[in-house]
Coordinates of C-alpha atoms in Angstrom, one line a residue:
X1 CA 0.0 0.0 0.0
X2 CA 1.4 3.4 -1.0
X3 CA 2.0 5.8 1.8
X4 CA 0.5 9.3 1.4
X5 CA 2.9 12.2 1.0
X6 CA 1.0 14.0 3.7
X7 CA 0.7 11.2 6.3
X8 CA 2.0 13.2 9.2
X9 CA 2.2 10.3 11.6
X10 CA 4.3 8.3 9.1
X11 CA 6.6 11.3 8.6
X12 CA 7.1 11.7 12.3
X13 CA 7.7 8.0 12.9
X14 CA 10.0 7.5 9.9
X15 CA 12.9 8.7 12.0
X16 CA 12.6 5.6 14.2
X17 CA 14.2 3.2 11.7
X18 CA 17.5 5.1 11.6
X19 CA 17.5 5.6 15.4
X20 CA 16.9 1.9 16.0
X21 CA 19.8 1.0 13.7
X22 CA 22.2 3.3 15.7
X23 CA 20.8 2.4 19.1
X24 CA 24.1 3.3 20.8
X25 CA 23.7 6.8 19.5
X26 CA 20.5 7.1 21.4
X27 CA 22.6 6.3 24.5
X28 CA 25.2 8.8 23.4
X29 CA 22.5 11.4 23.1
X30 CA 21.3 10.5 26.5
X31 CA 24.8 11.1 27.9
X32 CA 24.9 14.5 26.3
X33 CA 21.5 15.3 27.9
X34 CA 22.8 14.1 31.3
X35 CA 25.8 16.5 31.1
X36 CA 23.6 19.5 30.3
X37 CA 21.3 18.8 33.2
X38 CA 24.1 18.3 35.7
X39 CA 25.8 21.4 34.4
X40 CA 22.7 23.4 35.3
X41 CA 22.2 21.7 38.6
X42 CA 25.7 22.2 40.1
X43 CA 25.5 26.0 40.6
X44 CA 22.4 25.5 42.8
X45 CA 24.0 23.1 45.2
X46 CA 26.5 25.1 47.1
X47 CA 29.8 23.8 45.9
X48 CA 31.1 21.9 42.9
X49 CA 31.3 18.6 44.9
X50 CA 31.9 15.3 43.2
X51 CA 30.5 16.6 39.9
X52 CA 32.9 19.5 39.4
X53 CA 33.9 18.0 36.1
X54 CA 30.5 19.0 34.7
X55 CA 31.0 22.7 35.4
X56 CA 30.7 24.1 31.8
X57 CA 31.0 20.5 30.5
X58 CA 27.3 20.7 29.7
X59 CA 28.2 23.4 27.2
X60 CA 31.2 21.8 25.6
X61 CA 30.3 18.1 25.8
X62 CA 26.6 18.1 25.9
X63 CA 25.6 20.9 23.5
X64 CA 28.4 20.4 21.0
X65 CA 27.8 16.7 21.2
X66 CA 24.2 17.3 20.3
X67 CA 25.2 19.6 17.4
X68 CA 27.5 17.1 15.8
X69 CA 25.1 14.1 16.4
X70 CA 22.1 15.9 15.1
X71 CA 23.9 17.0 11.9
X72 CA 25.1 13.5 11.3
X73 CA 21.8 11.8 11.7
X74 CA 19.9 14.3 9.5
X75 CA 22.5 14.5 6.8
X76 CA 23.0 10.7 6.7
X77 CA 19.3 10.0 6.4
X78 CA 18.7 12.6 3.6
X79 CA 21.9 11.5 1.7
X80 CA 20.5 8.0 1.6
X81 CA 17.1 9.2 0.5
X82 CA 18.3 11.5 -2.2
X83 CA 20.6 8.8 -3.6
X84 CA 17.4 6.8 -4.3
X85 CA 15.6 9.7 -6.0
X86 CA 15.6 9.4 -9.8
X87 CA 14.2 12.9 -10.6
X88 CA 14.2 16.4 -9.2
X89 CA 10.5 16.0 -8.3
X90 CA 11.3 13.0 -6.1
X91 CA 14.2 15.0 -4.5
X92 CA 11.8 17.9 -3.9
X93 CA 9.3 15.6 -2.2
X94 CA 12.0 14.1 0.0
X95 CA 13.2 17.6 1.1
X96 CA 9.6 18.6 1.7
X97 CA 9.0 15.6 4.0
X98 CA 12.2 16.4 5.8
X99 CA 11.0 20.0 6.7
X100 CA 7.6 18.6 7.8
X101 CA 9.3 16.2 10.1
X102 CA 11.5 18.8 11.6
X103 CA 8.6 21.2 12.1
X104 CA 6.6 18.6 14.1
X105 CA 9.6 17.1 15.9
X106 CA 11.3 20.3 17.0
X107 CA 9.4 23.5 16.3
X108 CA 6.0 22.4 17.6
X109 CA 7.3 21.2 21.0
X110 CA 9.5 24.3 21.2
X111 CA 6.5 26.6 20.6
X112 CA 4.4 24.6 23.1
X113 CA 7.1 25.3 25.7
X114 CA 7.2 29.0 24.7
X115 CA 3.4 29.3 25.1
X116 CA 3.7 27.6 28.6
X117 CA 6.4 30.0 29.6
X118 CA 4.4 33.1 28.5
X119 CA 0.9 32.0 29.6
X120 CA 1.6 29.3 32.3
X121 CA 2.6 29.6 35.9
X122 CA 5.8 31.3 36.9
X123 CA 7.4 27.9 37.8
X124 CA 7.6 26.9 34.1
X125 CA 10.4 29.4 33.6
X126 CA 12.4 27.4 36.0
X127 CA 15.7 28.7 37.1
X128 CA 15.7 31.4 34.4
X129 CA 13.9 34.8 34.8
X130 CA 14.5 36.4 31.4
X131 CA 12.9 35.2 28.2
X132 CA 12.5 37.2 25.0
X133 CA 9.0 38.2 23.8
X134 CA 6.6 35.6 22.5
X135 CA 7.0 36.9 18.9
X136 CA 10.8 37.1 19.0
X137 CA 11.0 33.5 20.4
X138 CA 8.6 32.3 17.7
X139 CA 10.7 34.0 15.0
X140 CA 13.9 32.4 16.5
X141 CA 15.4 35.7 17.6
X142 CA 18.0 35.6 20.4
X143 CA 16.3 34.0 23.4
X144 CA 18.0 36.1 26.2
X145 CA 19.4 34.7 29.4
X146 CA 18.0 31.1 29.2
X147 CA 18.7 27.6 27.9
X148 CA 16.7 28.0 24.6
X149 CA 19.7 29.7 22.9
X150 CA 20.7 26.5 21.0
X151 CA 17.3 26.0 19.3
X152 CA 17.4 29.0 16.9
X153 CA 20.9 28.1 15.8
X154 CA 20.1 24.4 15.3
X155 CA 16.9 25.2 13.3
X156 CA 18.9 27.5 11.1
X157 CA 21.2 24.7 10.3
X158 CA 18.3 22.5 9.3
X159 CA 17.8 24.7 6.3
X160 CA 21.5 24.1 5.3
X161 CA 21.2 20.3 5.3
X162 CA 19.2 19.9 2.0
X163 CA 21.7 22.3 0.3
X164 CA 24.7 20.3 1.6
X165 CA 23.1 16.9 0.7
X166 CA 22.2 18.0 -2.9
X167 CA 25.8 19.4 -3.3
X168 CA 27.2 16.0 -2.1
X169 CA 24.9 14.2 -4.5
X170 CA 25.8 16.3 -7.5
X171 CA 29.5 15.9 -6.8
X172 CA 29.1 12.2 -7.6
X173 CA 32.4 10.5 -8.2
X174 CA 34.3 13.7 -7.4
X175 CA 32.8 13.8 -3.9
X176 CA 36.2 13.4 -2.2
X177 CA 37.9 16.4 -3.8
X178 CA 34.7 18.4 -3.2
X179 CA 34.6 17.5 0.5
X180 CA 38.3 18.1 1.1
X181 CA 38.2 21.4 -0.8
X182 CA 35.2 22.5 1.4
X183 CA 37.2 21.7 4.6
X184 CA 40.2 23.6 3.4
X185 CA 38.1 26.6 2.2
X186 CA 36.2 26.7 5.5
X187 CA 39.4 26.6 7.6
X188 CA 40.9 29.4 5.5
X189 CA 37.8 31.5 5.7
X190 CA 37.5 31.2 9.5
X191 CA 41.2 32.0 9.9
X192 CA 41.3 35.0 7.6
X193 CA 37.9 36.5 6.9
X194 CA 35.1 35.2 9.1
X195 CA 36.1 36.9 12.3
X196 CA 33.6 37.1 15.2
X197 CA 33.6 38.8 18.5
X198 CA 32.7 37.6 22.0
X199 CA 29.3 39.4 21.4
X200 CA 28.7 37.3 18.3
X201 CA 29.3 34.1 20.2
X202 CA 27.3 35.2 23.3
X203 CA 24.9 32.4 24.2
X204 CA 22.0 34.7 25.1
X205 CA 22.2 37.7 22.9
X206 CA 23.3 36.1 19.6
X207 CA 21.7 33.5 17.4
X208 CA 24.2 33.7 14.5
X209 CA 24.8 30.3 12.8
X210 CA 28.2 31.0 11.3
X211 CA 29.8 31.1 14.7
X212 CA 28.9 27.5 15.3
X213 CA 28.6 26.3 11.7
X214 CA 31.8 24.3 11.6
X215 CA 30.6 22.2 14.5
X216 CA 27.5 21.2 12.7
X217 CA 29.3 20.8 9.4
X218 CA 31.7 18.3 10.9
X219 CA 28.7 16.1 11.8
X220 CA 27.5 16.4 8.2
X221 CA 30.9 15.4 6.9
X222 CA 30.9 12.3 9.1
X223 CA 27.5 11.4 7.5
X224 CA 29.0 11.6 4.0
X225 CA 32.2 9.7 4.9
X226 CA 30.2 7.0 6.7
X227 CA 27.7 6.7 3.8
X228 CA 30.5 6.2 1.3
X229 CA 32.2 3.8 3.7
X230 CA 29.0 1.7 3.8
X231 CA 28.8 1.3 0.0
X232 CA 32.6 0.8 -0.3
X233 CA 33.4 -2.8 -1.5
X234 CA 36.9 -3.6 -0.5
X235 CA 38.8 -6.2 1.5
X236 CA 40.1 -3.4 3.8
X237 CA 36.5 -2.7 4.9
X238 CA 36.2 -6.4 6.0
X239 CA 39.4 -6.0 7.9
X240 CA 37.9 -3.2 10.0
X241 CA 35.1 -5.6 11.1
X242 CA 37.6 -8.1 12.5
X243 CA 37.7 -8.5 16.3
X244 CA 41.2 -7.1 16.8
X245 CA 40.3 -4.0 14.6
X246 CA 37.2 -3.4 16.7
X247 CA 39.2 -3.6 19.9
X248 CA 41.7 -1.2 18.5
X249 CA 39.0 1.3 17.4
X250 CA 37.3 0.9 20.7
X251 CA 40.5 1.7 22.6
X252 CA 41.0 4.8 20.4
X253 CA 37.5 5.8 21.2
X254 CA 38.1 5.6 25.0
X255 CA 41.3 7.6 24.6
X256 CA 39.6 10.3 22.5
X257 CA 36.7 10.5 25.0
X258 CA 39.2 10.9 27.9
X259 CA 41.1 13.5 25.9
X260 CA 37.8 15.4 25.3
X261 CA 36.9 15.4 29.0
X262 CA 40.3 16.6 29.9
X263 CA 40.1 19.5 27.3
X264 CA 36.5 20.5 27.5
X265 CA 36.0 20.8 31.2
X266 CA 37.4 23.8 33.0
X267 CA 37.9 21.6 36.0
X268 CA 40.9 20.1 34.1
X269 CA 41.6 22.9 31.6
X270 CA 41.2 26.3 33.3
X271 CA 42.4 28.1 30.1
X272 CA 39.5 26.9 28.0
X273 CA 37.8 29.8 26.2
X274 CA 34.2 29.4 25.0
X275 CA 34.6 32.2 22.4
X276 CA 37.3 30.4 20.5
X277 CA 35.7 27.1 19.9
X278 CA 34.2 27.2 16.4
X279 CA 36.6 24.7 14.8
X280 CA 38.3 22.3 17.3
X281 CA 35.2 20.9 19.1
X282 CA 33.6 19.8 15.9
X283 CA 36.8 18.1 14.7
X284 CA 37.2 16.1 18.0
X285 CA 33.6 15.1 18.3
X286 CA 33.4 14.1 14.6
X287 CA 36.4 11.8 14.9
X288 CA 34.9 10.2 18.0
X289 CA 31.6 9.7 16.2
X290 CA 33.2 8.2 13.1
X291 CA 35.2 5.7 15.3
X292 CA 31.9 4.7 17.0
X293 CA 30.2 4.1 13.7
X294 CA 32.9 2.0 12.0
X295 CA 33.9 0.2 15.3
X296 CA 30.4 -0.8 16.5
X297 CA 29.8 -3.0 18.3
X298 CA 32.7 -2.7 20.7
X299 CA 33.1 -2.1 24.4
X300 CA 32.9 1.7 23.9
X301 CA 29.6 1.7 22.0
X302 CA 28.2 -0.9 24.4
X303 CA 28.5 1.8 27.2
X304 CA 25.6 3.5 25.4
X305 CA 23.8 0.7 23.6
X306 CA 23.6 -1.6 26.7
X307 CA 22.6 1.2 29.1
X308 CA 18.8 1.4 29.6
X309 CA 19.3 4.6 31.5
X310 CA 21.3 6.5 28.7
X311 CA 19.0 5.2 26.0
X312 CA 15.9 6.4 27.8
X313 CA 17.4 9.8 28.4
X314 CA 18.3 9.9 24.7
X315 CA 14.8 8.9 23.6
X316 CA 13.3 11.9 25.5
X317 CA 16.3 14.2 25.2
X318 CA 14.6 17.1 23.6
X319 CA 11.8 17.2 26.1
X320 CA 14.3 16.9 28.9
X321 CA 16.3 19.8 27.4
X322 CA 13.2 22.0 27.3
X323 CA 11.8 21.3 30.7
X324 CA 14.7 20.5 33.0
X325 CA 15.2 24.1 34.2
X326 CA 11.7 23.9 35.8
X327 CA 12.7 20.6 37.5
X328 CA 15.8 22.2 39.0
X329 CA 13.6 24.5 41.1
X330 CA 13.3 21.6 43.5
X331 CA 17.1 22.0 44.2
X332 CA 16.8 25.7 44.6
X333 CA 14.0 25.5 47.2
X334 CA 14.8 22.2 48.9
X335 CA 18.1 21.4 50.8
X336 CA 19.7 18.2 49.7
X337 CA 22.6 16.9 51.8
X338 CA 24.3 15.3 48.8
X339 CA 24.7 16.5 45.3
X340 CA 23.9 13.0 44.0
X341 CA 20.5 13.1 45.7
X342 CA 19.7 16.4 44.0
X343 CA 20.8 15.1 40.6
X344 CA 18.7 11.9 40.9
X345 CA 15.6 13.8 41.8
X346 CA 16.0 16.4 39.0
X347 CA 16.7 13.7 36.4
X348 CA 13.6 11.7 37.5
X349 CA 11.4 14.8 37.1
X350 CA 13.1 15.9 33.9
X351 CA 12.6 12.4 32.4
X352 CA 8.9 12.5 33.4
X353 CA 8.5 15.8 31.7
X354 CA 10.3 14.7 28.6
X355 CA 8.2 11.5 28.3
X356 CA 5.0 13.4 28.8
X357 CA 6.1 16.0 26.2
X358 CA 7.0 13.3 23.7
X359 CA 3.8 11.3 24.1
X360 CA 1.3 14.1 24.6

């Protein structure tokens, strides 16, 4: 039976097939959500305590990890779909479905939250007091002083993905020179012409995509390389799937993750500067993601695929991201003796909100 082009439920659920295939990435997404929540909890519990590593780590590990992962999944899916299209009409239909899915998956829950912030009880604002006007939030203007700052930037990149995927498709057998040239051109532009100030990168007063574009683009490049790797027929590809090779790739993944923690947390790297991070985080996260993709299953990916906790957090990650500031109020107004107790309570409440928001 042919599926209707405007079957909204089908469009929304069509993302599940790719998510189930990369189940360990759901767990990885859940870990990113965890770092963001803990990062926002720590300032409301007296000292840094046992979780001092998460001070600012939610920004570098959680948010940038989300950016790279989101770009990978969306680019990978569209690249596969466009490759099956035999005409521009089919390509246009594929792109239209993509925008409909993004609208219902991201913008509708986002606007539901905005309406609750503006019309609901004061507690919905959570730990943040300042939000932009309803119209400005709806138009994806700078959000002002709250956690929604990532959403306008990410939605802007959604409009770039079809352009990138069509360009990759048109490059055909010259895809490698095109990709390498784009990397070189981007590095040159950001080093010589695309300068930006601390104000341009300010989390609350700027929604400029170009400041964070290289981080997203690195995720899209991983999608292209992995897609080409999948259709690559060569004996070297079979070698990568051997047990020893997976162990080696898994070990490299552990080392890269450790390196990332040591370099992205001010607890270990006091000199870190959030205003000079357009290039290097994307490179590091993209290499780690690519190792996970070609090495799975191994001990590193099983940390995420075998964790019911991480996978559930990943499944409801967007709802958790939207609603967790409200849940942190329990830490602000109730004294917890241990930081771990506060984190468990906030995570439980955030998970409940995320699940309700996803299934409403």
